[in-house]
XYZ file of C-alpha atoms in Angstrom:
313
model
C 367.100 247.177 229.527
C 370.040 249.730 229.594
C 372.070 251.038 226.543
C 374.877 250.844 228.131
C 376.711 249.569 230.866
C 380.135 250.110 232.935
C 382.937 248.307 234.841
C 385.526 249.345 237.696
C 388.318 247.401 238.833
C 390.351 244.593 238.160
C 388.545 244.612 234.759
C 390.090 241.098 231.603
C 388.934 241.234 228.542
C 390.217 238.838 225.955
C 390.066 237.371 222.238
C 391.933 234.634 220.782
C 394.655 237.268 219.838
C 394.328 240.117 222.358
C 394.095 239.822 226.579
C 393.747 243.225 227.919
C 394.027 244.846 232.000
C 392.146 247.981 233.110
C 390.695 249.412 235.766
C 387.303 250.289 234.238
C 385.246 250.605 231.035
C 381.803 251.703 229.544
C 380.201 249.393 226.867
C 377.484 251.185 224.206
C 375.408 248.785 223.156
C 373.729 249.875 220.264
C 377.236 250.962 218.512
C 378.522 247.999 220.087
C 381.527 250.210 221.289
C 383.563 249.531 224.600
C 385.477 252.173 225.730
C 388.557 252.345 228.283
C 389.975 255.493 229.368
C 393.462 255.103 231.140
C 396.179 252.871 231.430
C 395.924 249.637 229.665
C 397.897 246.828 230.103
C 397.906 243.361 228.356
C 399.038 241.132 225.215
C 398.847 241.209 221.281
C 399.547 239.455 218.782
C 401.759 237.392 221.371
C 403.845 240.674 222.874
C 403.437 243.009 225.747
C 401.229 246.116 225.434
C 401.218 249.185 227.246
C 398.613 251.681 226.000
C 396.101 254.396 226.706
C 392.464 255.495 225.959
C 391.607 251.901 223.871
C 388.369 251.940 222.152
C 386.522 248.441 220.421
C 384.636 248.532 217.650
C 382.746 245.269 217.865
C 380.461 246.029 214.392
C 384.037 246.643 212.693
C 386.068 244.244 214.900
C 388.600 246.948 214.885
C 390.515 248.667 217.882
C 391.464 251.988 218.630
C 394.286 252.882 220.735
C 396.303 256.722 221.981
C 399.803 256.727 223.039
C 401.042 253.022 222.748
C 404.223 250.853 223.119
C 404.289 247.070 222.285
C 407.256 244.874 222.824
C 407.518 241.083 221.165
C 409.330 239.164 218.848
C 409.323 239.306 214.893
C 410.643 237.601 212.380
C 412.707 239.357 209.530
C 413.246 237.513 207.036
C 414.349 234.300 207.227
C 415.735 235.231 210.568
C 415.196 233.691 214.395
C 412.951 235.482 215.576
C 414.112 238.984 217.099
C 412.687 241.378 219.751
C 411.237 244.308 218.881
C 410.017 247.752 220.545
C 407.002 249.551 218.821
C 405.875 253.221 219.933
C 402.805 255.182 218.835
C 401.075 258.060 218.728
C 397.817 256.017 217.707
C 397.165 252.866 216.428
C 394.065 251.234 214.650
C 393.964 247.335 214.488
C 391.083 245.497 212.453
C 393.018 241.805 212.925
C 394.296 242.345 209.072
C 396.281 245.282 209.718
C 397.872 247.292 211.936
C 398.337 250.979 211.242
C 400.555 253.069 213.871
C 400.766 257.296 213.847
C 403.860 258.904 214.208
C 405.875 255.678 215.238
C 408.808 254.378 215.963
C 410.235 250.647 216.126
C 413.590 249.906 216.774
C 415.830 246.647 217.832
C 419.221 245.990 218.757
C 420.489 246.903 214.819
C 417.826 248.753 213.749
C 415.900 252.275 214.399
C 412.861 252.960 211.943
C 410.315 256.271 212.578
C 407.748 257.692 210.501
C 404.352 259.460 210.324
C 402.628 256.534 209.587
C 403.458 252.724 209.497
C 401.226 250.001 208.265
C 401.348 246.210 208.942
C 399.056 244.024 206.280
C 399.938 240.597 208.002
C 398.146 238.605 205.628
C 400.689 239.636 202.774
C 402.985 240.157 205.403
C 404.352 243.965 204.038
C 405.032 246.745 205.964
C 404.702 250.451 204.621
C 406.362 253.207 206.484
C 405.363 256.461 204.721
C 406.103 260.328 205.698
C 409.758 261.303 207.074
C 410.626 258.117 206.541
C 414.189 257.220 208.507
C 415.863 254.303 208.771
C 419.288 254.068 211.259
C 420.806 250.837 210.917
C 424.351 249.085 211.265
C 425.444 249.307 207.696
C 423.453 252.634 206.720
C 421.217 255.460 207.332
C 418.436 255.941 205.153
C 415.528 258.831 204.897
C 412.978 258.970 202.525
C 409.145 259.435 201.531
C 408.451 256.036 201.094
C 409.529 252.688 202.660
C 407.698 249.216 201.539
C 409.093 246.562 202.763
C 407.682 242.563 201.708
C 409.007 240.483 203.915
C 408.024 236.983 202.298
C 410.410 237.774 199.439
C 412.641 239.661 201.776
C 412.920 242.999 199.691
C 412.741 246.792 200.133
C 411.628 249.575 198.012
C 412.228 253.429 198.937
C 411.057 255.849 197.012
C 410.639 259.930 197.314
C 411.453 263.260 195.252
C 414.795 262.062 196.956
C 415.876 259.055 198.793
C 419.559 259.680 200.720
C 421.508 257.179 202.518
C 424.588 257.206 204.751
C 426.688 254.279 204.272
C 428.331 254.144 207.758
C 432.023 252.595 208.490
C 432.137 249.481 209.369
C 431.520 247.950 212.645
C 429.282 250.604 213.742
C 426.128 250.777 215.947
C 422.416 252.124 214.976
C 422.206 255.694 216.200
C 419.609 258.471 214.934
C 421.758 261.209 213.390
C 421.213 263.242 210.248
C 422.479 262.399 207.023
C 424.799 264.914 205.997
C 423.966 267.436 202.478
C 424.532 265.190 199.674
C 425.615 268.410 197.458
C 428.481 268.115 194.814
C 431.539 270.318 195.476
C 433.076 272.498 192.594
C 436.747 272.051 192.699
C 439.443 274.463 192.010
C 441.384 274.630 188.884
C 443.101 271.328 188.610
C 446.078 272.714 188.631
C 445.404 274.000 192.405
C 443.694 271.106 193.453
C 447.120 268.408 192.711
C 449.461 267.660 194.631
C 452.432 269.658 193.990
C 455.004 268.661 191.731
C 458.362 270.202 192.982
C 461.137 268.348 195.306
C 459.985 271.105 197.919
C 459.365 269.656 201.599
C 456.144 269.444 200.877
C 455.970 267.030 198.435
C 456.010 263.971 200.978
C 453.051 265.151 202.306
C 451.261 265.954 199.142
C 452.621 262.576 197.911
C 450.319 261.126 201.234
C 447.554 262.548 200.583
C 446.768 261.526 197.283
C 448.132 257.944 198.022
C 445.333 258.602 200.896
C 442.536 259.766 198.287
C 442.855 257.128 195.841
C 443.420 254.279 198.170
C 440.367 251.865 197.954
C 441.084 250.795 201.467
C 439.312 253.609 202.860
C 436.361 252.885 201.195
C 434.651 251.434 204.360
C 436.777 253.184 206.996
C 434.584 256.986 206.246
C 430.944 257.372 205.104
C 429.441 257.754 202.134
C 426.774 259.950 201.389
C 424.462 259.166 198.311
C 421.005 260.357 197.005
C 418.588 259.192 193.961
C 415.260 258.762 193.372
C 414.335 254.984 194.533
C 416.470 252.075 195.790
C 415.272 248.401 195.354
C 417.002 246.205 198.202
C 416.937 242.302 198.314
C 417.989 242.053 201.666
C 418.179 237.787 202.483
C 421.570 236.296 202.594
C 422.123 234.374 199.445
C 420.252 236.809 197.636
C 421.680 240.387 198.579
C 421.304 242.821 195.832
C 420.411 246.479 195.024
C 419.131 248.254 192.132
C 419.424 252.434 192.644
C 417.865 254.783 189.438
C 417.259 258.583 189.097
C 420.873 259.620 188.493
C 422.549 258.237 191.770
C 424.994 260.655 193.429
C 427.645 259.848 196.341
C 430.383 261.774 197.752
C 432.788 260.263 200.333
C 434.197 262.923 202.657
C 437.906 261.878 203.709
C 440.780 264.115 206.097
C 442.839 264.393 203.342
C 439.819 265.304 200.336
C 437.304 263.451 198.747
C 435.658 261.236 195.778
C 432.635 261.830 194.305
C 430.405 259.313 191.762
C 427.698 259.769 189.067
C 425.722 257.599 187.263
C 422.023 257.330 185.606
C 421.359 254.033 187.339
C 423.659 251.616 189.135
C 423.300 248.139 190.914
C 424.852 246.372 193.792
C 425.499 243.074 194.137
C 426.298 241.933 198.148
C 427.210 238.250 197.594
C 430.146 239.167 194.805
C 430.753 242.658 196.578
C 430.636 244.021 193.204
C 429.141 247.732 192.139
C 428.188 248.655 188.303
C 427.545 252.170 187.261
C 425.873 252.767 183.845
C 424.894 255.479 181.653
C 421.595 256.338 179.837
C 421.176 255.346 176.065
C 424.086 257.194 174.315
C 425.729 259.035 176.883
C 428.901 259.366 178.874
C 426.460 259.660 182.405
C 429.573 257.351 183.966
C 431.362 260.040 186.249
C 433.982 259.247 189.158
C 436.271 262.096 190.532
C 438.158 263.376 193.610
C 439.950 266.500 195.014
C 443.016 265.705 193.310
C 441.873 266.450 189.751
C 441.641 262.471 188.853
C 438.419 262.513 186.542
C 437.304 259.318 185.177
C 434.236 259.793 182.567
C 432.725 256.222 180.818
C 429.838 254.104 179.874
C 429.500 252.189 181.847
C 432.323 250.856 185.370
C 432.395 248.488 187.769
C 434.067 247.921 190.441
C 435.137 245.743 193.217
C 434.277 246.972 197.010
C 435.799 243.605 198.167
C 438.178 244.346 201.405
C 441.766 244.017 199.322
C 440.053 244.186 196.176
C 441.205 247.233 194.126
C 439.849 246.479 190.569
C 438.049 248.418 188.762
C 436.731 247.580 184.772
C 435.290 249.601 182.462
């Protein structure tokens, strides 16, 4: 009777959900731990896995893995299901959950990384946590904390400050930084218009603030914003956002730019429709640009609907 016992070559093991490749291993008895050190090749949870240095804890049907990528197909949402590429420093998998160190997953419109990222499959959340960034189509996103639960199709980020890009339109997932998200002190006022003479000038000045307050350019440059948590329904039909701890954004644009302030504001993505509101008995409503225009109110909202210029308050 031996303690333990080893393998070499051409070594299967499986489970109902895993079917692993090596070339060797060493099983403890007593902890009931098998160990593989190397390359390990195989399938989980119904995707390709690459990985190295896998340990199985049979006493806490859990599994150990170093560096680690996984490739397969998820469902978000509602969605067909999509492929996905997962890399890892470490993982840890007890069947429940899934926990990956300093990962990354990404798909054709989406780029997530983080310290730490946690799959509980049976209430089907995920909880990215620790230089949290999110690159996607529509936005950038960095923050401390990402949860997002998929069977009502909603996400919650959180930190001492969450900032988001919102990119132009049509444009592809790529990891960049989002900019400073810093207001700008203007000049006098009386610099910063447009000049108000019959000089040769005054075409051009006439340009640029046509160019500054034209809502068409609302999608053509990004905006940068920051607060303290955003709520996101994401499922079409349902598309929604609720942003609190006195929202910020400033839109950069060739000829100036715009800047907004609120205490709280909500989105909604079916009407295309944005509402900025003030705390209990204040004037928190704040919209402004280089050209001096300064809007203060209770609350605003207004349209972000392509041809749309209205704005009530």
């Amino acid at each position: 009777y031996n303690n333990s016992f080893g393998a070499e070559e051409g070594v299967r093991g499986w489970t109902d959900k895993v079917h692993l490749y090596a070339s060797g291993f060493i099983y403890d008895h007593q902890p009931r731990l098998l160990r593989v050190q190397g390359p390990v090749t195989g399938v989980l949870n119904g995707g390709g896995l690459v990985s190295q240095d896998v340990v199985i804890d049979f006493k806490k049907n859990e599994m150990n893995t170093g560096l680690v990528a996984w490739v397969g197909k998820i469902q978000v949402g509602d969605g067909d299901l999509t492929p996905w590429k997962i890399q890892a420093q470490h993982t840890k998998w007890n069947g429940k959950t899934m926990v990956y160190t300093k990962a990354r997953g990404e798909d054709k419109e989406t780029i997530v990384t983080c310290d730490q990222m946690t799959y509980d499959r049976e209430n089907d959340i995920v909880t990215a946590e620790g230089n949290v960034e999110y690159f996607g189509v529509d936005a950038n996103l960095a923050c401390d904390k990402a949860v997002i639960e998929r069977k009502i199709g909603k996400v919650t980020l959180t930190g001492k400050k969450v900032t988001m890009l919102v990119k132009p339109e049509d444009s592809a997932p790529k990891e960049t930084q989002i900019p400073p998200v810093m207001p700008v002190v203007p000049q006098a006022v009386k610099d910063s218009r447009p000049a108000t003479t019959t000089d040769p000038g005054q075409d051009a000045a006439n340009k640029q603030a046509d160019a500054v307050r034209d809502t068409e350019t609302l999608r053509q440059y990004p905006v940068a914003l920051t607060a303290t948590k955003i709520e996101y329904w994401y499922r079409k039909g349902e598309r929604r956002a609720v942003v609190t701890g006195k929202p910020f954004a400033r839109q950069e644009l060739p000829e100036g730019w715009r800047e907004l302030y609120s205490d709280r504001a909500t989105y909604d993505g079916e009407q295309e429709l944005l509402s900025l509101f003030s705390s209990a008995g204040k004037l928190d409503v704040r919209i402004k640009n280089s050209l001096g225009d300064d809007l203060t109110a209770d609350w605003v909202k207004v349209s972000t609907k392509k041809g749309d210029d209205s704005l009530e308050g």
